[in-house]
């Protein structure tokens, strides 16, 4: 397998980065599979991963029309949170957060999940009321939520603009201390490695061939 280093980067720069090896397998498709997953984004890779891990189903193909992680999963804000008001959203996201908390141990790879907390700022009294309601709802679902007034927000993020005559004055905020950030591309890279080790495959194809 090719090594990524500053020397390889410089060497490949001379050929316009056209000669890198593919970072994923590109095998000839088998005649049949137990499961075919369309799309090698976070959901596609995670589906293949958990099919193998939890259900021992490994005769799986992932069909990706572009490149692994080239969809939304490769360009998102990388926030991991469960600060939702409605039960189904909150509990579903909290289940996901629990997977993230254990992910580095499960994969034996640092997915750089950093639970540094999230604060959604409120810019009016009405928004403070909405956040109070959302926070109460979160706590009823066993999720951590702290309603902050303006002074408490100032203590945590003093560099924010707290002047009165700004377009969005800060009235307070809703904090979920256990929320955080992660590095999606590292996780995808490692999942892809695991799937390759387990001989699940991913291969490039074109849009029209996917609907076979
Ligand atoms: C700007 C932005 C910010 C976001 N911020 C956050 C955030 O902070 N926190 C959070 O939790 N979520 C966030 N999200 C949402 C999150 O990124 C998506 O919910 C998640 O990436 C969806 O994953 P996916 O695997 O379903 O889709 P994708 O990552 O889009 O993967 C779909 C894949 O399927 C492939 N594909 C599509 N059609 C075909 C076909 N016919 N044949 C073969 N392949 C096909 C695509 O090429 C793509 O690679 C954000 C999204 C965006 C766009």
Short mmCIF file of C-alpha atoms and ligand atoms in Angstrom, two decimals:
data_model
loop_
_atom_site.label_atom_id
_atom_site.label_comp_id
_atom_site.label_asym_id
_atom_site.label_seq_id
_atom_site.Cartn_x
_atom_site.Cartn_y
_atom_site.Cartn_z
CA UNK A 1 0.00 0.00 0.00
CA UNK A 2 1.23 3.50 -0.79
CA UNK A 3 2.59 5.62 2.04
CA UNK A 4 1.44 9.17 2.63
CA UNK A 5 4.38 11.47 3.36
CA UNK A 6 5.67 14.91 2.45
CA UNK A 7 8.09 13.26 -0.02
CA UNK A 8 5.29 11.42 -1.81
CA UNK A 9 3.22 14.58 -1.84
CA UNK A 10 6.03 16.54 -3.51
CA UNK A 11 6.81 13.68 -5.92
CA UNK A 12 3.17 13.40 -7.02
CA UNK A 13 2.86 17.16 -7.38
CA UNK A 14 5.16 16.91 -10.44
CA UNK A 15 2.61 14.69 -12.22
CA UNK A 16 -0.39 16.80 -11.23
CA UNK A 17 -1.44 14.23 -8.57
CA UNK A 18 -2.65 11.89 -11.32
CA UNK A 19 -0.63 8.83 -10.26
CA UNK A 20 -1.72 8.15 -6.69
CA UNK A 21 -2.93 4.55 -6.13
CA UNK A 22 -6.61 4.21 -5.34
CA UNK A 23 -7.05 4.31 -1.57
CA UNK A 24 -9.79 1.67 -1.69
CA UNK A 25 -10.28 -1.69 -3.38
CA UNK A 26 -11.66 -1.66 -6.89
CA UNK A 27 -12.46 -5.35 -7.51
CA UNK A 28 -14.54 -6.99 -10.20
CA UNK A 29 -18.05 -7.45 -8.82
CA UNK A 30 -19.10 -10.99 -7.84
CA UNK A 31 -22.17 -12.62 -9.41
CA UNK A 32 -24.26 -12.18 -6.26
CA UNK A 33 -24.30 -10.67 -2.80
CA UNK A 34 -26.47 -11.08 0.28
CA UNK A 35 -26.72 -7.30 0.58
CA UNK A 36 -25.98 -4.52 -1.87
CA UNK A 37 -25.63 -1.04 -0.37
CA UNK A 38 -25.93 1.94 -2.69
CA UNK A 39 -23.71 4.81 -1.56
CA UNK A 40 -20.40 4.80 0.29
CA UNK A 41 -21.16 7.65 2.67
CA UNK A 42 -21.41 7.42 6.43
CA UNK A 43 -24.66 5.50 6.35
CA UNK A 44 -23.48 3.05 3.67
CA UNK A 45 -20.21 2.24 5.42
CA UNK A 46 -21.84 2.09 8.85
CA UNK A 47 -24.53 -0.26 7.50
CA UNK A 48 -21.86 -2.59 6.10
CA UNK A 49 -19.84 -2.33 9.32
CA UNK A 50 -22.74 -3.18 11.63
CA UNK A 51 -24.07 -5.92 9.30
CA UNK A 52 -20.69 -7.61 9.67
CA UNK A 53 -20.09 -6.78 13.33
CA UNK A 54 -23.57 -7.44 14.73
CA UNK A 55 -25.03 -9.93 12.25
CA UNK A 56 -22.03 -11.65 10.71
CA UNK A 57 -23.24 -10.76 7.21
CA UNK A 58 -20.12 -10.14 5.16
CA UNK A 59 -21.10 -10.97 1.58
CA UNK A 60 -21.87 -7.32 0.99
CA UNK A 61 -21.11 -4.88 -1.79
CA UNK A 62 -21.02 -1.13 -1.37
CA UNK A 63 -21.56 0.66 -4.65
CA UNK A 64 -20.27 4.21 -4.78
CA UNK A 65 -20.61 6.40 -7.85
CA UNK A 66 -17.93 8.87 -6.76
CA UNK A 67 -15.47 8.28 -3.98
CA UNK A 68 -15.84 7.07 -0.41
CA UNK A 69 -16.86 9.98 1.79
CA UNK A 70 -17.32 12.34 -1.16
CA UNK A 71 -20.95 13.11 -0.26
CA UNK A 72 -22.44 15.07 2.62
CA UNK A 73 -20.46 13.12 5.15
CA UNK A 74 -17.25 14.62 3.78
CA UNK A 75 -18.38 18.21 4.06
CA UNK A 76 -20.45 18.49 7.22
CA UNK A 77 -19.91 20.62 10.30
CA UNK A 78 -18.74 17.55 12.32
CA UNK A 79 -20.97 18.29 15.32
CA UNK A 80 -22.19 15.36 17.40
CA UNK A 81 -25.24 16.35 19.45
CA UNK A 82 -28.64 15.23 20.70
CA UNK A 83 -30.10 18.62 21.67
CA UNK A 84 -33.48 18.02 20.08
CA UNK A 85 -36.90 18.70 21.56
CA UNK A 86 -38.97 15.85 20.17
CA UNK A 87 -38.51 12.42 21.75
CA UNK A 88 -37.83 10.51 18.55
CA UNK A 89 -35.13 12.93 17.33
CA UNK A 90 -33.52 13.27 20.75
CA UNK A 91 -33.38 9.57 21.61
CA UNK A 92 -32.27 8.57 18.12
CA UNK A 93 -29.41 11.10 18.26
CA UNK A 94 -28.50 10.12 21.80
CA UNK A 95 -28.18 6.50 20.61
CA UNK A 96 -25.79 7.79 17.92
CA UNK A 97 -23.82 9.77 20.49
CA UNK A 98 -23.42 6.64 22.55
CA UNK A 99 -21.92 4.89 19.52
CA UNK A 100 -19.45 7.79 19.13
CA UNK A 101 -18.44 7.58 22.81
CA UNK A 102 -17.36 3.96 22.33
CA UNK A 103 -16.18 4.23 18.72
CA UNK A 104 -12.44 4.71 19.36
CA UNK A 105 -12.37 1.63 21.62
CA UNK A 106 -14.52 -0.42 19.21
CA UNK A 107 -12.30 0.37 16.23
CA UNK A 108 -9.04 0.60 18.19
CA UNK A 109 -8.47 3.85 16.35
CA UNK A 110 -8.72 7.42 17.56
CA UNK A 111 -11.76 8.87 15.77
CA UNK A 112 -11.02 12.18 17.54
CA UNK A 113 -14.41 12.47 19.18
CA UNK A 114 -14.06 15.49 21.42
CA UNK A 115 -17.06 16.08 23.74
CA UNK A 116 -16.34 19.76 24.33
CA UNK A 117 -20.02 20.83 24.50
CA UNK A 118 -22.22 22.93 22.28
CA UNK A 119 -24.05 26.21 22.95
CA UNK A 120 -26.87 27.43 20.75
CA UNK A 121 -27.18 31.18 21.22
CA UNK A 122 -30.55 32.89 21.76
CA UNK A 123 -31.06 36.31 20.21
CA UNK A 124 -34.46 37.27 21.65
CA UNK A 125 -36.69 36.60 24.69
CA UNK A 126 -38.88 34.43 22.51
CA UNK A 127 -35.89 32.30 21.56
CA UNK A 128 -34.95 31.97 25.25
CA UNK A 129 -38.45 30.60 25.91
CA UNK A 130 -38.10 28.12 23.09
CA UNK A 131 -34.70 26.99 24.43
CA UNK A 132 -36.08 26.66 27.99
CA UNK A 133 -38.77 24.37 26.65
CA UNK A 134 -36.32 22.40 24.55
CA UNK A 135 -33.92 22.03 27.49
CA UNK A 136 -36.72 20.74 29.75
CA UNK A 137 -37.74 18.26 27.10
CA UNK A 138 -34.12 17.07 26.72
CA UNK A 139 -33.73 16.58 30.47
CA UNK A 140 -36.96 14.54 30.58
CA UNK A 141 -35.27 12.26 28.03
CA UNK A 142 -32.19 11.94 30.25
CA UNK A 143 -30.07 14.25 28.07
CA UNK A 144 -27.94 16.99 29.65
CA UNK A 145 -29.14 20.54 28.97
CA UNK A 146 -28.24 23.81 30.69
CA UNK A 147 -30.09 27.06 30.03
CA UNK A 148 -27.57 29.92 30.25
CA UNK A 149 -28.32 33.59 30.76
CA UNK A 150 -26.31 36.30 29.02
CA UNK A 151 -23.74 36.59 31.82
CA UNK A 152 -23.15 32.84 31.93
CA UNK A 153 -22.60 32.75 28.15
CA UNK A 154 -20.14 35.65 28.52
CA UNK A 155 -18.13 33.69 31.07
CA UNK A 156 -17.81 30.72 28.72
CA UNK A 157 -17.28 32.58 25.43
CA UNK A 158 -15.90 36.03 26.35
CA UNK A 159 -14.67 36.61 22.79
CA UNK A 160 -18.26 36.79 21.42
CA UNK A 161 -19.72 40.21 20.66
CA UNK A 162 -21.94 41.18 23.62
CA UNK A 163 -22.55 44.79 22.60
CA UNK A 164 -26.17 46.01 22.53
CA UNK A 165 -26.41 47.43 19.02
CA UNK A 166 -25.45 44.38 17.02
CA UNK A 167 -27.78 42.71 14.57
CA UNK A 168 -28.03 39.57 16.71
CA UNK A 169 -27.66 40.56 20.40
CA UNK A 170 -26.91 37.64 22.73
CA UNK A 171 -29.70 37.01 25.28
CA UNK A 172 -28.41 33.65 26.52
CA UNK A 173 -28.11 30.15 25.18
CA UNK A 174 -28.83 26.46 25.54
CA UNK A 175 -25.82 24.27 26.27
CA UNK A 176 -25.44 20.52 25.90
CA UNK A 177 -22.16 19.87 27.75
CA UNK A 178 -21.79 16.29 26.48
CA UNK A 179 -22.08 17.21 22.79
CA UNK A 180 -18.93 17.50 20.73
CA UNK A 181 -17.05 17.22 17.50
CA UNK A 182 -15.44 14.43 15.58
CA UNK A 183 -13.31 13.80 12.53
CA UNK A 184 -15.58 12.12 10.00
CA UNK A 185 -12.90 11.47 7.41
CA UNK A 186 -10.70 9.62 9.93
CA UNK A 187 -13.65 7.47 10.92
CA UNK A 188 -14.56 6.72 7.31
CA UNK A 189 -10.95 5.85 6.54
CA UNK A 190 -10.80 3.41 9.40
CA UNK A 191 -14.18 1.85 8.68
CA UNK A 192 -13.06 1.38 5.11
CA UNK A 193 -9.91 -0.37 6.35
CA UNK A 194 -11.97 -2.65 8.59
CA UNK A 195 -14.38 -3.45 5.75
CA UNK A 196 -11.46 -4.23 3.46
CA UNK A 197 -9.95 -6.53 6.11
CA UNK A 198 -13.33 -8.25 6.37
CA UNK A 199 -13.31 -8.53 2.60
CA UNK A 200 -16.35 -6.42 2.09
CA UNK A 201 -15.79 -4.44 -1.03
CA UNK A 202 -16.45 -1.04 -2.34
CA UNK A 203 -16.13 -0.17 -5.96
CA UNK A 204 -16.55 2.76 -8.19
CA UNK A 205 -19.23 2.71 -10.81
CA UNK A 206 -21.23 5.13 -12.88
CA UNK A 207 -24.72 6.27 -12.08
CA UNK A 208 -26.45 4.37 -14.87
CA UNK A 209 -24.86 1.07 -13.87
CA UNK A 210 -26.04 1.29 -10.30
CA UNK A 211 -29.66 0.62 -11.11
CA UNK A 212 -28.92 -2.86 -12.49
C1 LIG B 1 -23.15 21.42 5.17
C2 LIG B 1 -23.61 20.26 6.03
C3 LIG B 1 -23.38 20.30 7.39
C4 LIG B 1 -23.80 19.25 8.20
N1 LIG B 1 -23.48 19.26 9.54
C5 LIG B 1 -23.76 18.18 10.31
C6 LIG B 1 -23.32 18.12 11.65
O1 LIG B 1 -22.67 19.02 12.15
N2 LIG B 1 -23.63 17.02 12.39
C7 LIG B 1 -24.33 15.97 11.85
O2 LIG B 1 -24.58 14.99 12.57
N3 LIG B 1 -24.75 15.99 10.56
C8 LIG B 1 -24.47 17.06 9.79
N4 LIG B 1 -24.86 17.08 8.47
C9 LIG B 1 -25.64 15.96 7.97
C10 LIG B 1 -24.76 14.74 7.67
O3 LIG B 1 -23.57 15.12 7.02
C11 LIG B 1 -25.56 13.76 6.79
O4 LIG B 1 -26.73 13.41 7.48
C12 LIG B 1 -24.77 12.50 6.50
O5 LIG B 1 -23.51 12.81 5.95
C13 LIG B 1 -25.56 11.64 5.54
O6 LIG B 1 -24.78 10.51 5.26
P1 LIG B 1 -25.16 9.59 4.06
O7 LIG B 1 -24.21 8.44 4.06
O8 LIG B 1 -26.62 9.28 4.12
O9 LIG B 1 -25.01 10.52 2.78
P2 LIG B 1 -23.70 10.96 1.96
O10 LIG B 1 -22.52 11.20 2.85
O11 LIG B 1 -24.13 12.07 1.09
O12 LIG B 1 -23.37 9.67 1.12
C14 LIG B 1 -24.17 9.26 0.04
C15 LIG B 1 -23.23 8.62 -0.97
O13 LIG B 1 -24.02 7.96 -1.93
C16 LIG B 1 -23.43 8.15 -3.21
N5 LIG B 1 -24.53 7.97 -4.18
C17 LIG B 1 -25.64 8.72 -4.33
N6 LIG B 1 -26.40 8.20 -5.31
C18 LIG B 1 -25.76 7.10 -5.77
C19 LIG B 1 -26.05 6.15 -6.79
N7 LIG B 1 -27.18 6.22 -7.52
N8 LIG B 1 -25.17 5.15 -6.99
C20 LIG B 1 -24.02 5.05 -6.27
N9 LIG B 1 -23.69 5.94 -5.30
C21 LIG B 1 -24.57 6.93 -5.05
C22 LIG B 1 -22.89 9.57 -3.16
O14 LIG B 1 -21.84 9.74 -4.11
C23 LIG B 1 -22.38 9.64 -1.72
O15 LIG B 1 -21.00 9.29 -1.59
C24 LIG B 1 -24.47 18.13 7.64
C25 LIG B 1 -24.71 18.11 6.25
C26 LIG B 1 -24.26 19.14 5.46
C27 LIG B 1 -24.48 19.07 3.96
#
